[in-house]
Short mmCIF file of C-alpha atoms and ligand atoms in Angstrom, two decimals:
data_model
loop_
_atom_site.label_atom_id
_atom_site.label_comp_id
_atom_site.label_asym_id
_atom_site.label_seq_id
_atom_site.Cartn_x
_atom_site.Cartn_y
_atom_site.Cartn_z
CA UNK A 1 16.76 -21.96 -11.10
CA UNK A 2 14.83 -21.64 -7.61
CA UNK A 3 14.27 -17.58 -7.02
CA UNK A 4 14.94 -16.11 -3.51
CA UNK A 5 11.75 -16.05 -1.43
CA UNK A 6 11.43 -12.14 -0.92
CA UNK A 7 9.94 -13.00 2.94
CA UNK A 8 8.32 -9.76 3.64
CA UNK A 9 6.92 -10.53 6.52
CA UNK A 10 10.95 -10.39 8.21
CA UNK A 11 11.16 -7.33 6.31
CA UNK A 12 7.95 -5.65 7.64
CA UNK A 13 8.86 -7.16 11.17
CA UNK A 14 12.56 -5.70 10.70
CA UNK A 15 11.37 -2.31 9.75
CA UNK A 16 8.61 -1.93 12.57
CA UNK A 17 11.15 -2.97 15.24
CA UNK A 18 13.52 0.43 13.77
CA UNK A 19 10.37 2.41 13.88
CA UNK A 20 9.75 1.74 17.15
CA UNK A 21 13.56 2.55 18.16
CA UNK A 22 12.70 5.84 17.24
CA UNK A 23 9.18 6.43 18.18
CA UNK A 24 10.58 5.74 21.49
CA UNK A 25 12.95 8.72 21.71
CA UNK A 26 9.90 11.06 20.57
CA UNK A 27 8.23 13.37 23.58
CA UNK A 28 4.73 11.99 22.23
CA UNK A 29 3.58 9.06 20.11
CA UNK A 30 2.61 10.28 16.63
CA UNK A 31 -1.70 9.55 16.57
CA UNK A 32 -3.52 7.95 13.73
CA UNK A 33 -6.92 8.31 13.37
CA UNK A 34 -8.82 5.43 11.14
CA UNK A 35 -12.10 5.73 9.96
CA UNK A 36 -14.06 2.57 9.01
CA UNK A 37 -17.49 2.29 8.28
CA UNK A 38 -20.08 -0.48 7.56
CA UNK A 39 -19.09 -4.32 8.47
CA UNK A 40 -17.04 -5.02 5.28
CA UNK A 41 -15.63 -7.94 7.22
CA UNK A 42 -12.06 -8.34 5.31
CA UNK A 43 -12.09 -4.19 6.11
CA UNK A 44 -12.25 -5.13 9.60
CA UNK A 45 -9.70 -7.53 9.62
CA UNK A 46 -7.42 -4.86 7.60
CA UNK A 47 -8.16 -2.72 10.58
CA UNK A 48 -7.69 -4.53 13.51
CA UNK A 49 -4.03 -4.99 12.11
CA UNK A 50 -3.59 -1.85 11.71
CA UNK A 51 -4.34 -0.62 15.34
CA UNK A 52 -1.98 -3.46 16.53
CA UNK A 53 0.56 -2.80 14.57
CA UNK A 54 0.30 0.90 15.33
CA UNK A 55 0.40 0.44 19.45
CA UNK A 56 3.74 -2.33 19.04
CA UNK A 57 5.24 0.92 17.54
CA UNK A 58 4.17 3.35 19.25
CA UNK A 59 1.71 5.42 17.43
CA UNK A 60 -1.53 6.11 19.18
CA UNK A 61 -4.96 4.62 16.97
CA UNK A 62 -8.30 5.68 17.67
CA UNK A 63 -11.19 4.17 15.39
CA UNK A 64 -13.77 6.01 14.67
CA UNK A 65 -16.49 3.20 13.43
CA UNK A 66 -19.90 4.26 11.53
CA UNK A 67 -22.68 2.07 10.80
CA UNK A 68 -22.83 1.34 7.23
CA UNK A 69 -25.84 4.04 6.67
CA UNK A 70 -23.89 7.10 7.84
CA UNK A 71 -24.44 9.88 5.81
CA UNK A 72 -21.15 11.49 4.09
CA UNK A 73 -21.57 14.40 5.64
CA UNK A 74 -20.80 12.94 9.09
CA UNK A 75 -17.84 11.30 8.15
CA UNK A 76 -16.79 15.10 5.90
CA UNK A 77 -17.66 16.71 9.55
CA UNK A 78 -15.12 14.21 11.38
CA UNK A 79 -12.69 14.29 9.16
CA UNK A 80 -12.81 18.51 8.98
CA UNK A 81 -12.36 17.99 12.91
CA UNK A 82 -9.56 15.66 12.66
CA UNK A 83 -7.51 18.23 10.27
CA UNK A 84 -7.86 20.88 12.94
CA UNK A 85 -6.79 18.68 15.86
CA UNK A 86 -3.03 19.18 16.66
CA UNK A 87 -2.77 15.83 18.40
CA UNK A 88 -3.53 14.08 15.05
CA UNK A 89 -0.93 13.19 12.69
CA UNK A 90 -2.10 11.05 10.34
CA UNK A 91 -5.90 10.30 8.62
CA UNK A 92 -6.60 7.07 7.15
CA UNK A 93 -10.42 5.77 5.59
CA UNK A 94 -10.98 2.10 5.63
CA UNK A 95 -11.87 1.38 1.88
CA UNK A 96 -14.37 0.25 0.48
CA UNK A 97 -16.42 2.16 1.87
CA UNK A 98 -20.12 1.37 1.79
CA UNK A 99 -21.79 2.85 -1.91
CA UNK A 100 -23.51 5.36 -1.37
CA UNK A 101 -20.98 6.98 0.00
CA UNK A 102 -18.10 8.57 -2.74
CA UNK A 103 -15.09 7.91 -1.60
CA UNK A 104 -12.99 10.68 -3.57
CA UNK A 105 -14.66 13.07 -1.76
CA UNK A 106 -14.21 11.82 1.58
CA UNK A 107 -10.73 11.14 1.13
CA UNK A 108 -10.07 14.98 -0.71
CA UNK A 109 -11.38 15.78 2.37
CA UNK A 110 -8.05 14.78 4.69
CA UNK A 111 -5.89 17.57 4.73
CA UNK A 112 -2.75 16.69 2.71
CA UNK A 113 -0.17 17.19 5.61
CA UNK A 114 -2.50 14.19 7.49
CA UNK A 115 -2.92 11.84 4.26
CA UNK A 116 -1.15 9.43 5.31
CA UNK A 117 -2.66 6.97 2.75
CA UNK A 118 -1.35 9.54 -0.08
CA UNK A 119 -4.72 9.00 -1.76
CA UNK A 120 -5.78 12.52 -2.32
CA UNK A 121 -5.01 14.09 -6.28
CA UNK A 122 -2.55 16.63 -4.56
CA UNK A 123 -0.81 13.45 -3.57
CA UNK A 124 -0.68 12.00 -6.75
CA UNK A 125 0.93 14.95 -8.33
CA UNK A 126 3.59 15.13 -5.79
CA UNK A 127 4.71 11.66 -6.54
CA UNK A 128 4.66 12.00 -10.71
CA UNK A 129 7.00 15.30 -10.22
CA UNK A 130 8.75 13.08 -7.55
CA UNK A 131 8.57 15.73 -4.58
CA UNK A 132 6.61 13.63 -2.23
CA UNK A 133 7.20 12.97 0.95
CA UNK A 134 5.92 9.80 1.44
CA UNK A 135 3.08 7.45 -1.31
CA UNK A 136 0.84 4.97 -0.78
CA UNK A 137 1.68 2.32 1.52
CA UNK A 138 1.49 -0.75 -0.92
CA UNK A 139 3.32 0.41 -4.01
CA UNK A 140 6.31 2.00 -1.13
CA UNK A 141 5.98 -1.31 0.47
CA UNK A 142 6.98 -3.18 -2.99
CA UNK A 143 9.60 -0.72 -3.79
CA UNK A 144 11.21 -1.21 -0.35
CA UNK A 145 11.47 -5.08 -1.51
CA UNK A 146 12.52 -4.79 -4.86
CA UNK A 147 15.40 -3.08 -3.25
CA UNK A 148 16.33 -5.81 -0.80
CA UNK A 149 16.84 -7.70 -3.88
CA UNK A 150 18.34 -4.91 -6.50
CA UNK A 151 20.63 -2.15 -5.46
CA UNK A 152 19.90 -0.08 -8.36
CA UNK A 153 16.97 0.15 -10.06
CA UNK A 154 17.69 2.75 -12.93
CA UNK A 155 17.63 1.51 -16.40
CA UNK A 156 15.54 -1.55 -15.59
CA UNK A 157 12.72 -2.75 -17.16
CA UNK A 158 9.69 -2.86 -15.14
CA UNK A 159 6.02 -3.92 -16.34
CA UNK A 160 3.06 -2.90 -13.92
CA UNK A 161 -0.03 -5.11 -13.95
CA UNK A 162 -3.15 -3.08 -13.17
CA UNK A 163 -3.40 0.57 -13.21
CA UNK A 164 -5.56 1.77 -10.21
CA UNK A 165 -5.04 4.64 -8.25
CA UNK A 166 -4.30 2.88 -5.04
CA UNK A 167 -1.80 0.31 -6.53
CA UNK A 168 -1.12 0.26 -10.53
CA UNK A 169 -0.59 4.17 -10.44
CA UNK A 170 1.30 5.36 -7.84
CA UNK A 171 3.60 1.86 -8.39
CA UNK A 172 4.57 3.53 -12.12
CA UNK A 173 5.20 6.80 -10.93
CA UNK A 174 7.40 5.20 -7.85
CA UNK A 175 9.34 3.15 -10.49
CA UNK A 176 9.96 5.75 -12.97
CA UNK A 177 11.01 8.12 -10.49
CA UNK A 178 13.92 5.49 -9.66
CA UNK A 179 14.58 5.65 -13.40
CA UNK A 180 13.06 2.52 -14.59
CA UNK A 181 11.68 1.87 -17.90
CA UNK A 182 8.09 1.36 -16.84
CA UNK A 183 5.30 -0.38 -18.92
CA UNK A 184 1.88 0.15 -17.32
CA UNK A 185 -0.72 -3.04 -18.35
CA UNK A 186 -4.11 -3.45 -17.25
CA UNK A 187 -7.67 -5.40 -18.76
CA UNK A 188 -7.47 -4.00 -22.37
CA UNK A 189 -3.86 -4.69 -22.74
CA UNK A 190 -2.92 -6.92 -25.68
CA UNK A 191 -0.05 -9.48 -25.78
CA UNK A 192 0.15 -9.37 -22.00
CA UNK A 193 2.57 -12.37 -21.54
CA UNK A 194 5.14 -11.30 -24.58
CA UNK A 195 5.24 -7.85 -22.68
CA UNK A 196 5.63 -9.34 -19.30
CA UNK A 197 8.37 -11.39 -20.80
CA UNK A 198 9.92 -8.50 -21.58
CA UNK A 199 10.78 -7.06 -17.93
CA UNK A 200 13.11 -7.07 -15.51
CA UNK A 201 11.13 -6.29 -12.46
CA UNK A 202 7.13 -7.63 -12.57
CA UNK A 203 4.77 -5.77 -10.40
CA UNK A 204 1.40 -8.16 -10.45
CA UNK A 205 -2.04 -6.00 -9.06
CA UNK A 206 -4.96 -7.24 -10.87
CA UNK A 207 -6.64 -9.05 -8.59
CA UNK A 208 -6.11 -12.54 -10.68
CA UNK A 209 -5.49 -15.39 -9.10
CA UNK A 210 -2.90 -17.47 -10.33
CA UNK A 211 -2.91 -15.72 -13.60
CA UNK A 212 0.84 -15.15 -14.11
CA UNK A 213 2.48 -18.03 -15.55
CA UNK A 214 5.90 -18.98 -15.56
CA UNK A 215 5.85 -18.55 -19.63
CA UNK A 216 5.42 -14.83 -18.99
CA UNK A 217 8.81 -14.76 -16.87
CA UNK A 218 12.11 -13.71 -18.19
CA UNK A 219 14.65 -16.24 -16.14
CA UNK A 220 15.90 -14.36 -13.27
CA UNK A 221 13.27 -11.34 -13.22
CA UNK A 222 12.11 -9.62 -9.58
CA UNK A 223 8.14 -10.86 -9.22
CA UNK A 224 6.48 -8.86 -6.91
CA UNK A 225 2.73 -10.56 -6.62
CA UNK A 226 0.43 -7.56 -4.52
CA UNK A 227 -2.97 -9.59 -5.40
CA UNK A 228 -4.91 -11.02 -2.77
CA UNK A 229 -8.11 -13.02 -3.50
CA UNK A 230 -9.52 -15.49 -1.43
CA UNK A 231 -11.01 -18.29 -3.22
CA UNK A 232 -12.83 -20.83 -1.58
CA UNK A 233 -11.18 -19.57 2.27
CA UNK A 234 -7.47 -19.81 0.59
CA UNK A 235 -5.84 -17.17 -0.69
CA UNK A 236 -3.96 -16.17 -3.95
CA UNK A 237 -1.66 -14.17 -5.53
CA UNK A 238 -1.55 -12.75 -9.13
CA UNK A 239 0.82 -14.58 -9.72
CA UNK A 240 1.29 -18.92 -9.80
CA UNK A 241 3.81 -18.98 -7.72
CA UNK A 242 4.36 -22.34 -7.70
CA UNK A 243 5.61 -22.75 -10.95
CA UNK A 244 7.23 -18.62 -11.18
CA UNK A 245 9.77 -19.35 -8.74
CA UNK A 246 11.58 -21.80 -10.73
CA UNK A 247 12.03 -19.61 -12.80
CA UNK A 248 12.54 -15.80 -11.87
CA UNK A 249 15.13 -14.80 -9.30
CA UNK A 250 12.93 -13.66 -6.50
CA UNK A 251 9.69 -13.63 -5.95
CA UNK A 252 7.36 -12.72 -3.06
CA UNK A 253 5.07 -15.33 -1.37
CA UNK A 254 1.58 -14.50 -0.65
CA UNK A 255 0.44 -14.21 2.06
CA UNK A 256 3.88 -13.07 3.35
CA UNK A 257 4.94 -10.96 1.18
CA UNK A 258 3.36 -7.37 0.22
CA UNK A 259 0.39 -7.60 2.67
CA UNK A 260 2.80 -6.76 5.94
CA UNK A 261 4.74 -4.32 4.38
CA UNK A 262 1.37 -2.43 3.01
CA UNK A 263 1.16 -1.94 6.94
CA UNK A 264 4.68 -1.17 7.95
CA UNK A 265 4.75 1.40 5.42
CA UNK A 266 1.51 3.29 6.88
CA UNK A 267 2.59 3.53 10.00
CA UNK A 268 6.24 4.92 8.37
CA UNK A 269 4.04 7.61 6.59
CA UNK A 270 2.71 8.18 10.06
CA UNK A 271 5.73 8.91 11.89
CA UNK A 272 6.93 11.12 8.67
CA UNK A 273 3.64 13.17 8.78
CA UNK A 274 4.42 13.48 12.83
CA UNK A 275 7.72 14.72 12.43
CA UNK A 276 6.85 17.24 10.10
CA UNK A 277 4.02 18.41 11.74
CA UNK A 278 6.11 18.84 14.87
CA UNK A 279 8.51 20.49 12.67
CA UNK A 280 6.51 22.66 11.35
CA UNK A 281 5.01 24.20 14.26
P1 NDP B 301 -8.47 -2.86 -8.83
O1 NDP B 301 -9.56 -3.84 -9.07
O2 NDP B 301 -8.82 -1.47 -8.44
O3 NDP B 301 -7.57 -2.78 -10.15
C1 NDP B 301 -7.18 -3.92 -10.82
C2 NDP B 301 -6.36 -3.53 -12.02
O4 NDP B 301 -5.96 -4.72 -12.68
C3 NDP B 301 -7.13 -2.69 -13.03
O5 NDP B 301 -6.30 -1.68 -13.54
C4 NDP B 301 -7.49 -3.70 -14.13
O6 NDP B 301 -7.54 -3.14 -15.42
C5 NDP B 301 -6.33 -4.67 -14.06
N1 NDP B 301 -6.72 -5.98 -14.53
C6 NDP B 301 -7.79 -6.71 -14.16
N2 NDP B 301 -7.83 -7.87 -14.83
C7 NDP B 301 -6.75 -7.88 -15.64
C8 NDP B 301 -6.23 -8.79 -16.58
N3 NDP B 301 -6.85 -9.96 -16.83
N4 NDP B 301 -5.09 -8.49 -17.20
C9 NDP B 301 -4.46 -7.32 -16.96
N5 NDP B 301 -4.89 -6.40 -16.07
C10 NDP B 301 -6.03 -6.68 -15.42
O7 NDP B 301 -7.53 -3.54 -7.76
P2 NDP B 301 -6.39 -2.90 -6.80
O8 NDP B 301 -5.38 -2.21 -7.63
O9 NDP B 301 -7.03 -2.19 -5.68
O10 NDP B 301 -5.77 -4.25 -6.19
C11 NDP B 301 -5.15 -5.20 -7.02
C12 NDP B 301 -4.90 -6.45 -6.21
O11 NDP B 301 -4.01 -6.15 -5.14
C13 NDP B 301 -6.14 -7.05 -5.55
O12 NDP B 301 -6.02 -8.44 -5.50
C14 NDP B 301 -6.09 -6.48 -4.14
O13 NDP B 301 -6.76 -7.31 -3.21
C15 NDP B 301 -4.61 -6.48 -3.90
N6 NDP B 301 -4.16 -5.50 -2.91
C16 NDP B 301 -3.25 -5.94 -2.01
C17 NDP B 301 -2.73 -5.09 -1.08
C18 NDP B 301 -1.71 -5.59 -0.13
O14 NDP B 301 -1.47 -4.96 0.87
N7 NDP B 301 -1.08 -6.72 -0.43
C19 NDP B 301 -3.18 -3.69 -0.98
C20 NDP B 301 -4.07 -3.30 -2.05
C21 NDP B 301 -4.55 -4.19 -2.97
P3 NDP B 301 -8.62 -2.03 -15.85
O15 NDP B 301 -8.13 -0.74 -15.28
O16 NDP B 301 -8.57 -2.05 -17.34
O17 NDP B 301 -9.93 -2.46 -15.29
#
């Protein structure tokens, strides 16, 4: 068996394009505001695609850059002024931010109706009682695929790799809410590949290269790979995709896969935060 290439980056492109249909019938462009600090210089990279993604559809994107000694409380002071400006719709901080600087509190700091990253615990909660408007960008980003390639999702088996709150997390509460069967893994897990064997839908985010192998891989299981490592100026998946698709029934490349969606899907939660914000008012 060869799986179907999930090609995300037609996906992404696809889903952009329909954003920008209807961006374009809005009085005023939804505004994103991205702060970034220190010269992380994959973070930079991450952000520069950002803003031009955001201006093809039609949301505004002003960077607000800090040298990588800012004090917290300037970036707490911006981001207080951000929540109070009616013009911005949507708050996102570049992460990792530099050490000293604790990130939780910066980003509890975004008011919720502007979290656009869905980062925040308020966030969180919303998803696991499934009453949230919109999640983090890569875990909606792989859910969006999985259903290009499954039309219903309920009953299905799905084993999470990695269980942080940007990815791992919010991925099992996203699957669960479209009643899967969800089995969250991470470092301490035992047995990994008999468990992984086990699922219908794989969801690799460990940060592994090439760790997956196609032993783990039920034939015909969905392999979503959301790793990205760069080893030696190439980068990897989680997953060894090479030998994976031959045997699952789709599978997403990387790069090309999760990466452009991750970005499509922020500047979704953007226009979602703009239109209720405008409704609101
Ligand atoms: P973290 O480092 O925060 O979390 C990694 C998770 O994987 C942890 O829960 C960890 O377990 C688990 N883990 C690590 N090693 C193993 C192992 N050998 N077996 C099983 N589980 C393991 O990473 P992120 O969640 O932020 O990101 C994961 C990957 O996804 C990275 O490669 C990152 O670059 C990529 N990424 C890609 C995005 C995209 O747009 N495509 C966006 C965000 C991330 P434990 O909790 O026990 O430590």
């Amino acid at each position: 068996m060869t799986a179907r290439i999930i090609d995300g980056k037609e996906i992404a492109k696809k889903l952009r394009y329909e954003l920008a249909q209807k961006i374009d019938k809005e009085p005023v462009h939804p505004r994103l505001a991205v702060i970034w600090a220190g010269d992380n210089e994959a973070s930079q990279i991450y952000v520069r695609n950002k803003q031009k993604a955001a201006q093809e559809v039609g949301i505004d994107c002003e960077l607000f850059h800090f040298d990588k000694e800012v004090a917290e409380s300037d970036i707490i002071a911006l981001i207080h002024r951000l929540n109070h400006d009616q013009l911005v719709h949507g708050i996102i901080v570049q992460l990792p931010l530099p050490e000293h600087l604790n990130s939780k509190n910066i980003l509890e700091t975004i008011q919720a109706d502007k979290d656009v990253d869905a980062f925040k615990m308020v966030m969180t909660g919303a998803l696991w009682q499934n009453r949230a408007s919109w999640t983090s960008a890569t875990p909606e980003g792989v859910l969006y695929l999985l259903k290009t390639v499954i039309s219903d999702l309920s009953g299905m088996h799905a084993v999470v790799i990695g269980r942080s709150d940007i990815v791992g997390k919010p991925m099992s509460g996203l699957l669960l809410n479209e009643d899967c069967t969800v089995t969250i893994t991470h470092s301490k897990t035992k047995n990994l590949p008999e468990i992984v064997k086990t699922a219908d839908i794989v969801v690799a985010a460990c940060g592994q290269p090439k760790m997956v192998k196609k032993e783990w891989i039920k034939a015909g299981a969905v392999v979503i790979d959301v790793g990205i490592t760069k080893v030696d100026g190439v980068l990897y998946g989680d997953v060894d995709f090479e030998e994976v698709k031959n045997v699952a029934g789709a599978i997403t490349p990387v790069p090309g896969g999760v990466g452009p969606m991750t970005v499509a899907m922020l500047l979704k939660n953007t226009y979602t935060a703009y239109l209720k914000q405008k409704n609101s008012l």
